[in-house]
Amino acid sequence: MEAFTASFYPSSIQLGRNQIHHKFINNLPFTHPPISSFSLSRSNAPSLKLQATISTTDLVLDQETESGEKFDWYAQWYPVMPVCDLDKRAPHGKKVLGLDIVVWWDKNENEWKVFDDCCPHRLAPLSEGRIDQWGRLQCVYHGWCFGGAGDCKLIPQAPRDGPPIHMSKKACVPVYPSTVQNDIVWFWPNSGPSYKDILSRKQPPYIPELDDPSYARLMGNRDIQYGYEVLTENLMDPAHVPYAHYGIMGEGGRPLEISIKNLDINGFTAKQDSGGFSFIAPCIFYGHATVGGNKSKVSKESAETTKEQSAMPERRFLLIFICVPVSPGNSRLIWSFPRNFGVWIDQVVPRWMFHVGQNLILDSDLYLLHVEERKIMEAGSSNWHKACYVPTKSDALVVTFRRWLNKYARGQIDWGTKFSGALPTTPPKEQLLDRYWTHVVNCRSCSAAHKGLNALEVALQIIAIISVGVVAAAKQNMISAFTRNTLVIMAVLCFAASKLLAHFIYKNFHFHDYNHAFR
């Protein structure tokens, strides 16, 4: 988590950087999570403080006493994508909890819709379709059109004077309950009629800071080739940062004091030193911190200054990670780091520049976690506590997450009958660490930057070619020696700049190998 914090600012931006680095890396001083509808309130539950010397089997609590309560994976709200990364002009295909869904903007009802990504005619993916001029979702295989309620509006092949076959229930597309909250599209993974009003009975977890105009709240998303369980526990592991992300940030390991509170079917909270974290099942893990603060020493000479400082608003910073189960061996991470200071930076620095650093951090331990997941699978997910030796307090959050998974979810995600449980084969490293298909195409900012930089690369090459062409075509007396030399220099510089730009594009938008041995 600290590593993500460091990447929040580009290296050239130093506002508040030293304070954030000291706070998050050296001391990890998360304050108690803010009390809101997003927080868990189980203050009467006992604290479970983990001892550094106890054994692994003691750490994984309740392994032998599975709870009678069972976590229902299909009775939860799931985030699909941030609204800022969705284009209203086109449908978007996504997979969540093994379900293929299509997200599209219904301009007739002015809201985002989530459908089953399957045309009832010949089962073609609707996400490959288009939004027609009347605002309907059109399947491009045979042109069938659907309204916001999933009802078929048009079958082009049906005679206009024939029976209204488009009104048959078989011509409809299943519609999932959906809503937009905190500028994220959420959906309920059950399209049954009894769930049409589910939003009135249960709502997605709410994060007040993401709707607060006084906070900067840029978001990012990345599809990752390892599963939800490994993604979630990795984000809960502060001890890996100075080693797995070595060379990016971190100052060496140290003992960590972590105690667990309030574990139940809805998640748990934890306290570390003077701070805290919360896991809200199944997707959200977050922490809250105060940066800097108003802890000025009071003296007779600085009494007025201290009084003015105490009246200043508290500088607050949140780390919000939303972990989405996609399929076995695949997950999606949506992140945001709201803060109420240095807000102007987001208006000055392009969003894609923040994502460059954050993607580097994700890549630096992606291969490790991809391999780790396969070793866990070989041992059996229910035997995690036997395969892994976790004797220190720094593993408390990871252990507690596995405990929650074992106690309430039988140690694994319920994929229904869609998957056998086997993990996909390991692809080549360049494909495993690919950024283009896992992030750039899903991020409107990075996609626009990628297109713009590619256009600039081509423009530089064209300028270089034209400059050389002018010099070659011009007769000896037509241009001066100064002009000729200037054109040659321009051609060389433009060609060299295009090559450097091509390397920059490939390294930051496609593939960046991370070799730990040479960091």
XYZ file of C-alpha atoms in Angstrom:
519
model
C 0.000 0.000 0.000
C 2.831 2.377 0.780
C 4.215 1.823 -2.678
C 1.003 3.026 -4.264
C 1.204 6.121 -2.067
C 4.654 6.981 -3.344
C 3.494 6.717 -6.941
C 0.675 9.144 -6.278
C 2.936 12.045 -7.153
C 5.242 12.108 -10.166
C 8.880 12.486 -9.166
C 8.886 16.087 -10.333
C 6.028 17.026 -8.023
C 7.227 17.572 -4.475
C 4.265 19.179 -2.726
C 3.810 17.276 0.512
C 5.961 14.416 -0.789
C 8.402 14.312 2.115
C 5.603 14.224 4.661
C 3.761 11.449 2.847
C 6.939 9.407 2.387
C 7.912 9.697 6.050
C 4.425 8.984 7.344
C 3.506 6.047 5.134
C 6.860 4.345 4.740
C 8.577 4.727 8.073
C 5.640 4.715 10.468
C 2.554 3.651 8.509
C 0.403 5.840 10.777
C -3.116 5.156 9.566
C -5.615 6.778 11.861
C -8.880 5.100 12.715
C -11.157 4.861 9.676
C -13.703 7.672 9.489
C -17.097 6.835 10.915
C -19.541 6.798 8.037
C -21.835 4.433 6.221
C -18.644 3.015 4.715
C -17.198 2.033 8.086
C -17.791 -1.168 9.991
C -19.250 -0.682 13.450
C -18.577 -3.682 15.662
C -16.984 -2.000 18.636
C -18.113 -4.659 21.094
C -16.288 -7.498 19.382
C -13.085 -8.694 21.065
C -9.654 -7.768 19.768
C -7.498 -10.630 18.510
C -3.861 -9.660 19.010
C -1.429 -11.904 17.170
C 1.749 -12.954 18.961
C 5.038 -13.124 17.091
C 6.027 -16.502 18.505
C 2.890 -18.550 17.970
C 2.695 -21.159 15.253
C 1.099 -20.982 11.840
C -1.794 -23.237 12.801
C -2.557 -20.936 15.719
C -2.578 -17.923 13.424
C -5.159 -19.315 11.033
C -8.009 -19.239 13.480
C -11.167 -21.293 13.111
C -9.649 -23.485 10.392
C -11.189 -26.490 12.130
C -14.433 -24.752 13.148
C -16.109 -23.464 10.019
C -18.838 -20.956 10.805
C -22.473 -21.858 10.316
C -22.864 -18.585 8.412
C -22.048 -18.862 4.727
C -20.979 -15.897 2.648
C -23.177 -15.623 -0.442
C -21.008 -14.352 -3.281
C -24.072 -13.714 -5.447
C -25.842 -11.561 -2.872
C -23.374 -8.665 -3.016
C -22.870 -5.523 -5.077
C -19.816 -5.616 -7.347
C -18.016 -2.680 -8.979
C -17.676 -2.879 -12.740
C -15.671 0.196 -13.783
C -15.186 3.867 -12.880
C -17.521 6.055 -14.916
C -14.561 8.170 -16.066
C -13.243 5.163 -18.025
C -16.510 4.326 -19.772
C -17.433 5.783 -23.166
C -21.131 6.540 -23.565
C -20.866 6.030 -27.328
C -20.058 2.321 -27.157
C -20.891 -0.818 -25.147
C -18.170 -2.241 -22.888
C -17.679 -5.950 -22.254
C -16.484 -6.999 -18.788
C -16.255 -10.160 -16.745
C -17.081 -10.109 -13.023
C -17.471 -13.167 -10.799
C -17.294 -15.308 -13.919
C -20.245 -13.517 -15.510
C -19.872 -11.954 -18.963
C -21.629 -8.607 -18.830
C -21.976 -5.592 -21.095
C -22.159 -2.047 -19.711
C -23.738 0.625 -21.904
C -25.238 4.096 -21.624
C -28.991 4.251 -22.169
C -29.506 7.834 -23.318
C -33.284 7.385 -23.272
C -33.254 6.773 -19.520
C -29.989 8.650 -18.823
C -28.356 5.850 -16.905
C -25.835 3.055 -17.249
C -27.246 -0.401 -17.882
C -25.680 -3.792 -17.240
C -26.879 -6.674 -19.432
C -25.879 -10.269 -19.920
C -23.321 -10.074 -22.734
C -25.158 -12.471 -24.991
C -27.669 -11.867 -27.760
C -30.630 -14.273 -27.398
C -30.656 -14.858 -31.159
C -27.356 -16.623 -31.866
C -25.453 -15.859 -28.626
C -23.126 -13.243 -30.137
C -21.506 -10.839 -27.614
C -23.475 -7.620 -27.371
C -20.318 -5.848 -26.214
C -19.094 -6.052 -29.814
C -22.163 -4.140 -30.941
C -23.031 -0.461 -31.097
C -25.455 2.126 -29.778
C -27.793 3.011 -32.639
C -29.212 6.452 -33.466
C -32.254 5.814 -31.270
C -30.101 4.965 -28.261
C -30.717 1.213 -28.405
C -28.116 -1.497 -27.915
C -27.666 -3.194 -31.277
C -26.155 -6.605 -31.859
C -23.935 -6.296 -34.933
C -24.313 -9.932 -35.920
C -27.889 -9.620 -37.228
C -28.966 -6.147 -36.093
C -31.335 -7.059 -33.266
C -31.922 -3.997 -31.054
C -32.659 -3.843 -27.326
C -34.029 -1.185 -25.001
C -32.936 -0.336 -21.471
C -35.286 -2.940 -19.959
C -33.710 -5.720 -22.018
C -36.746 -5.892 -24.291
C -36.198 -6.504 -27.986
C -37.173 -3.431 -30.013
C -36.362 -4.655 -33.493
C -35.702 -7.855 -35.427
C -34.790 -6.658 -38.931
C -35.421 -10.078 -40.463
C -39.025 -10.237 -39.175
C -41.773 -9.113 -41.620
C -43.363 -5.856 -40.493
C -46.849 -7.220 -41.126
C -46.088 -10.537 -39.412
C -46.540 -11.617 -35.785
C -44.686 -9.501 -33.165
C -42.026 -12.105 -32.469
C -39.756 -9.422 -30.983
C -42.133 -9.218 -28.018
C -41.464 -12.804 -26.968
C -39.665 -13.294 -23.654
C -37.146 -15.402 -25.538
C -36.108 -12.284 -27.458
C -35.214 -10.382 -24.261
C -31.775 -9.953 -22.702
C -31.321 -10.543 -18.944
C -30.784 -7.232 -17.140
C -28.780 -6.984 -13.916
C -29.691 -4.402 -11.265
C -27.155 -1.589 -11.460
C -26.408 1.804 -9.992
C -23.743 4.489 -10.011
C -22.218 5.275 -6.645
C -19.007 7.173 -5.957
C -18.635 7.562 -9.748
C -18.361 3.776 -10.126
C -20.865 1.533 -11.914
C -21.971 -1.286 -9.587
C -24.132 -4.282 -10.447
C -25.947 -7.065 -8.611
C -25.023 -10.484 -10.117
C -28.547 -11.862 -10.251
C -31.066 -10.894 -12.926
C -34.071 -12.605 -11.318
C -37.287 -10.554 -11.025
C -37.119 -10.642 -7.214
C -33.939 -8.523 -7.347
C -35.278 -5.623 -9.426
C -35.743 -3.543 -6.278
C -32.593 -4.774 -4.510
C -31.194 -1.233 -4.369
C -33.970 -0.237 -1.957
C -33.019 -3.132 0.336
C -29.240 -3.185 0.094
C -26.822 -0.622 -1.325
C -23.137 -0.778 -2.294
C -20.626 0.369 0.347
C -20.504 4.164 0.335
C -17.278 6.187 0.549
C -18.101 9.819 1.455
C -14.711 11.223 0.447
C -15.179 10.115 -3.158
C -18.182 12.450 -3.428
C -16.619 15.311 -1.456
C -15.668 18.194 -3.820
C -12.925 19.295 -1.413
C -11.026 16.035 -2.118
C -8.932 15.094 -5.126
C -10.068 11.628 -6.102
C -8.455 10.301 -9.272
C -9.209 6.647 -10.009
C -7.411 3.917 -11.874
C -8.102 0.335 -12.915
C -6.037 -2.654 -14.020
C -6.853 -6.221 -15.018
C -4.378 -8.569 -13.330
C -3.386 -12.133 -14.159
C -3.665 -13.566 -10.687
C -6.763 -14.190 -8.627
C -8.848 -12.137 -6.244
C -7.565 -13.952 -3.147
C -3.895 -13.252 -3.887
C -4.638 -9.668 -4.947
C -6.505 -8.905 -1.728
C -3.975 -10.455 0.633
C -1.088 -8.741 -1.188
C -2.665 -5.331 -0.632
C -3.029 -6.255 3.040
C 0.678 -7.049 3.350
C 2.763 -3.979 4.342
C 5.921 -6.040 4.935
C 6.501 -6.859 1.243
C 6.806 -3.252 0.069
C 10.538 -2.517 0.628
C 11.514 -5.817 -1.002
C 9.005 -6.602 -3.764
C 9.077 -2.937 -4.829
C 12.775 -2.442 -4.198
C 14.207 0.416 -6.249
C 10.836 2.150 -6.420
C 10.497 2.862 -2.720
C 10.937 1.344 0.716
C 13.622 1.522 3.360
C 13.973 -2.013 4.666
C 11.798 -4.223 6.822
C 10.945 -3.816 10.483
C 8.712 -5.519 13.055
C 5.067 -4.462 12.829
C 2.467 -4.420 15.579
C -0.942 -5.378 14.185
C -4.047 -6.414 16.106
C -7.296 -7.637 14.579
C -10.766 -6.524 15.647
C -14.358 -7.215 14.792
C -14.068 -10.210 12.478
C -17.427 -11.399 11.165
C -19.070 -12.373 7.890
C -19.008 -8.748 6.692
C -15.236 -8.382 7.049
C -12.922 -7.108 9.774
C -10.963 -4.129 11.056
C -7.360 -3.928 12.195
C -5.134 -1.595 14.158
C -1.455 -0.998 13.480
C 0.525 1.256 15.785
C -1.614 4.393 15.845
C -3.592 3.565 12.719
C -6.178 1.221 11.275
C -7.566 -0.586 8.238
C -10.904 -2.090 7.230
C -11.886 -4.931 4.934
C -15.507 -4.789 3.778
C -16.356 -8.086 2.136
C -15.992 -8.967 -0.551
C -14.272 -6.164 -2.451
C -13.109 -3.167 -0.416
C -9.929 -2.714 1.608
C -9.089 0.782 2.790
C -7.059 2.838 5.228
C -7.171 6.452 6.337
C -4.303 8.700 7.372
C -3.625 12.200 8.590
C -0.701 13.766 6.757
C 1.322 16.379 8.630
C -1.378 17.425 11.058
C -1.498 20.370 13.411
C 0.905 19.142 16.053
C 2.961 22.340 16.271
C 4.703 22.993 19.562
C 3.108 25.841 21.447
C 5.365 28.635 22.760
C 4.726 32.150 23.937
C 6.246 33.534 20.748
C 4.211 31.291 18.412
C 0.870 31.247 20.201
C -0.917 33.188 17.462
C 0.627 31.074 14.698
C -0.416 27.879 16.452
C -3.941 29.187 16.867
C -4.160 29.887 13.126
C -2.777 26.436 12.286
C -5.276 24.700 14.562
C -8.074 26.378 12.639
C -6.841 24.879 9.372
C -8.655 21.767 8.113
C -7.022 18.429 8.835
C -4.938 17.107 5.939
C -6.512 13.727 5.277
C -5.559 10.961 2.874
C -7.259 7.648 2.090
C -6.036 4.524 0.361
C -8.985 2.762 -1.262
C -8.522 -0.568 -3.035
C -11.457 -2.347 -4.675
C -10.632 -5.960 -5.561
C -12.937 -7.552 -8.120
C -13.047 -11.339 -8.700
C -13.082 -11.894 -12.458
C -12.367 -15.607 -12.977
C -9.930 -18.183 -11.560
C -6.457 -16.671 -11.936
C -7.769 -13.251 -12.954
C -8.869 -10.193 -11.009
C -9.426 -6.475 -11.444
C -8.163 -3.693 -9.200
C -9.844 -0.293 -8.959
C -7.993 2.192 -6.795
C -8.366 5.756 -5.583
C -6.406 7.892 -3.126
C -8.672 10.769 -2.054
C -6.947 13.692 -0.301
C -8.018 17.168 0.757
C -4.674 18.887 0.179
C -2.649 19.608 -2.957
C -5.869 19.254 -4.927
C -4.532 21.593 -7.625
C -1.989 18.945 -8.690
C -4.721 16.896 -10.358
C -5.632 19.869 -12.543
C -1.997 20.377 -13.614
C -0.567 16.873 -13.985
C -2.286 14.618 -16.559
C -4.014 11.568 -15.082
C -2.018 9.164 -17.267
C 1.231 10.306 -15.626
C -0.023 9.081 -12.257
C -0.942 5.744 -13.827
C 2.554 5.229 -15.243
C 4.030 5.013 -11.740
C 1.170 2.967 -10.344
C 1.447 0.414 -13.147
C 5.175 0.071 -12.494
C 4.420 -0.855 -8.891
C 1.817 -3.424 -9.923
C 4.279 -4.943 -12.395
C 7.108 -5.166 -9.863
C 5.465 -8.009 -7.935
C 2.994 -9.332 -10.515
C 5.153 -12.272 -11.602
C 5.879 -13.220 -7.976
C 2.190 -13.364 -7.148
C 1.272 -15.181 -10.354
C 3.718 -17.970 -9.444
C 2.703 -17.909 -5.765
C -0.940 -18.504 -6.675
C -0.043 -21.648 -8.572
C 1.939 -23.014 -5.648
C -1.023 -22.358 -3.355
C -3.271 -24.167 -5.815
C -0.925 -27.155 -5.831
C -1.122 -27.318 -2.043
C -4.885 -26.698 -2.056
C -6.460 -23.410 -1.013
C -7.859 -24.985 2.146
C -4.288 -25.966 3.110
C -2.914 -22.432 2.883
C -2.157 -22.440 6.610
C -0.080 -25.604 6.187
C 1.760 -24.526 3.049
C 2.686 -21.026 4.294
C 4.751 -20.280 7.395
C 3.528 -16.953 8.803
C 4.925 -16.552 12.342
C 5.186 -12.725 12.646
C 2.686 -10.001 13.395
C 3.353 -8.344 10.039
C 1.288 -11.146 8.431
C -1.721 -10.533 10.652
C -3.910 -8.936 7.990
C -3.092 -11.624 5.442
C -3.765 -14.393 7.946
C -7.047 -12.808 9.005
C -8.209 -12.507 5.419
C -7.500 -16.215 4.930
C -9.286 -16.900 8.194
C -12.340 -14.950 6.957
C -12.220 -16.860 3.674
C -12.032 -20.231 5.449
C -14.614 -19.449 8.090
C -17.328 -17.924 5.927
C -16.565 -18.898 2.308
C -15.052 -22.404 2.628
C -11.668 -21.072 1.561
C -12.621 -20.041 -1.967
C -14.868 -18.048 -4.244
C -18.094 -19.690 -5.333
C -17.851 -19.739 -9.138
C -20.948 -21.881 -9.473
C -20.620 -24.383 -12.324
C -18.819 -22.020 -14.686
C -15.254 -23.132 -13.927
C -13.487 -26.337 -12.942
C -11.205 -24.438 -10.573
C -8.056 -24.926 -12.665
C -5.868 -21.894 -13.267
C -4.991 -20.766 -16.804
C -1.522 -21.602 -18.087
C 1.284 -19.135 -17.425
C 1.845 -16.931 -20.511
C 5.202 -15.486 -21.613
C 6.426 -12.742 -19.281
C 5.874 -10.003 -21.860
C 2.226 -11.035 -22.076
C 1.911 -11.489 -18.321
C 3.148 -7.939 -17.648
C 1.330 -6.423 -20.602
C -0.078 -2.988 -19.814
C -1.851 -2.191 -23.054
C -4.654 -4.764 -22.908
C -4.879 -4.824 -19.102
C -4.955 -1.065 -18.554
C -4.454 1.299 -21.482
C -7.492 0.181 -23.519
C -9.601 0.355 -20.338
C -8.390 3.827 -19.282
C -9.618 6.798 -21.282
C -6.703 8.996 -20.144
C -3.955 6.511 -20.960
C -5.623 5.527 -24.228
C -5.747 9.164 -25.338
C -2.126 9.709 -24.269
C -1.043 6.568 -26.135
C -2.710 7.757 -29.344
C -1.303 11.268 -28.969
C 2.257 10.099 -28.325
C 2.090 7.662 -31.249
C 0.930 10.506 -33.488
C 3.826 12.643 -32.231
C 6.263 9.814 -33.005
C 4.980 9.587 -36.580
C 5.109 13.383 -36.936
C 8.761 13.447 -35.844
C 9.626 10.759 -38.367
C 7.828 12.654 -41.130
C 9.690 15.854 -40.260
C 12.992 13.946 -40.344
C 12.188 12.433 -43.758
C 11.036 15.761 -45.213
C 14.160 17.529 -43.942
C 16.428 14.920 -45.523
C 14.365 15.042 -48.718
C 14.666 18.814 -49.010
C 18.434 18.651 -48.564
C 18.754 15.854 -51.112
C 16.473 17.472 -53.699
C 17.809 21.000 -53.455
C 20.551 22.015 -55.824
C 23.863 23.216 -54.417
C 23.104 26.933 -54.901
C 19.425 26.870 -53.993
C 19.910 26.852 -50.196
C 22.714 28.184 -48.073
C 25.133 25.968 -46.189
C 23.598 27.174 -42.920
C 20.110 26.139 -44.009
C 21.399 22.824 -45.299
C 23.183 22.078 -42.010
C 20.145 23.195 -40.023
C 17.901 20.784 -41.938
C 20.343 17.917 -41.459
C 20.586 18.589 -37.728
C 16.788 18.843 -37.515
C 16.421 15.512 -39.303
C 18.865 13.793 -36.960
C 17.281 15.273 -33.840
C 13.730 14.431 -34.953
C 14.709 10.876 -35.845
C 16.496 10.402 -32.496
C 13.536 11.934 -30.649
C 11.124 9.575 -32.427
C 13.212 6.577 -31.361
C 13.367 7.774 -27.749
C 9.625 8.426 -27.809
C 8.965 4.943 -29.231
C 10.977 3.453 -26.361
C 9.052 5.584 -23.844
C 5.707 4.466 -25.291
C 6.642 0.786 -25.269
C 8.079 0.923 -21.760
C 5.174 2.809 -20.185
C 2.158 1.646 -22.195
C 3.075 -1.896 -23.245
C 5.757 -3.780 -21.339
C 8.291 -2.901 -18.674
C 10.345 -5.802 -17.392
C 11.227 -5.567 -13.707
C 14.434 -7.401 -12.788
C 14.772 -7.455 -9.004
C 18.412 -8.559 -9.094
C 19.542 -5.377 -10.827
C 17.486 -2.829 -8.905
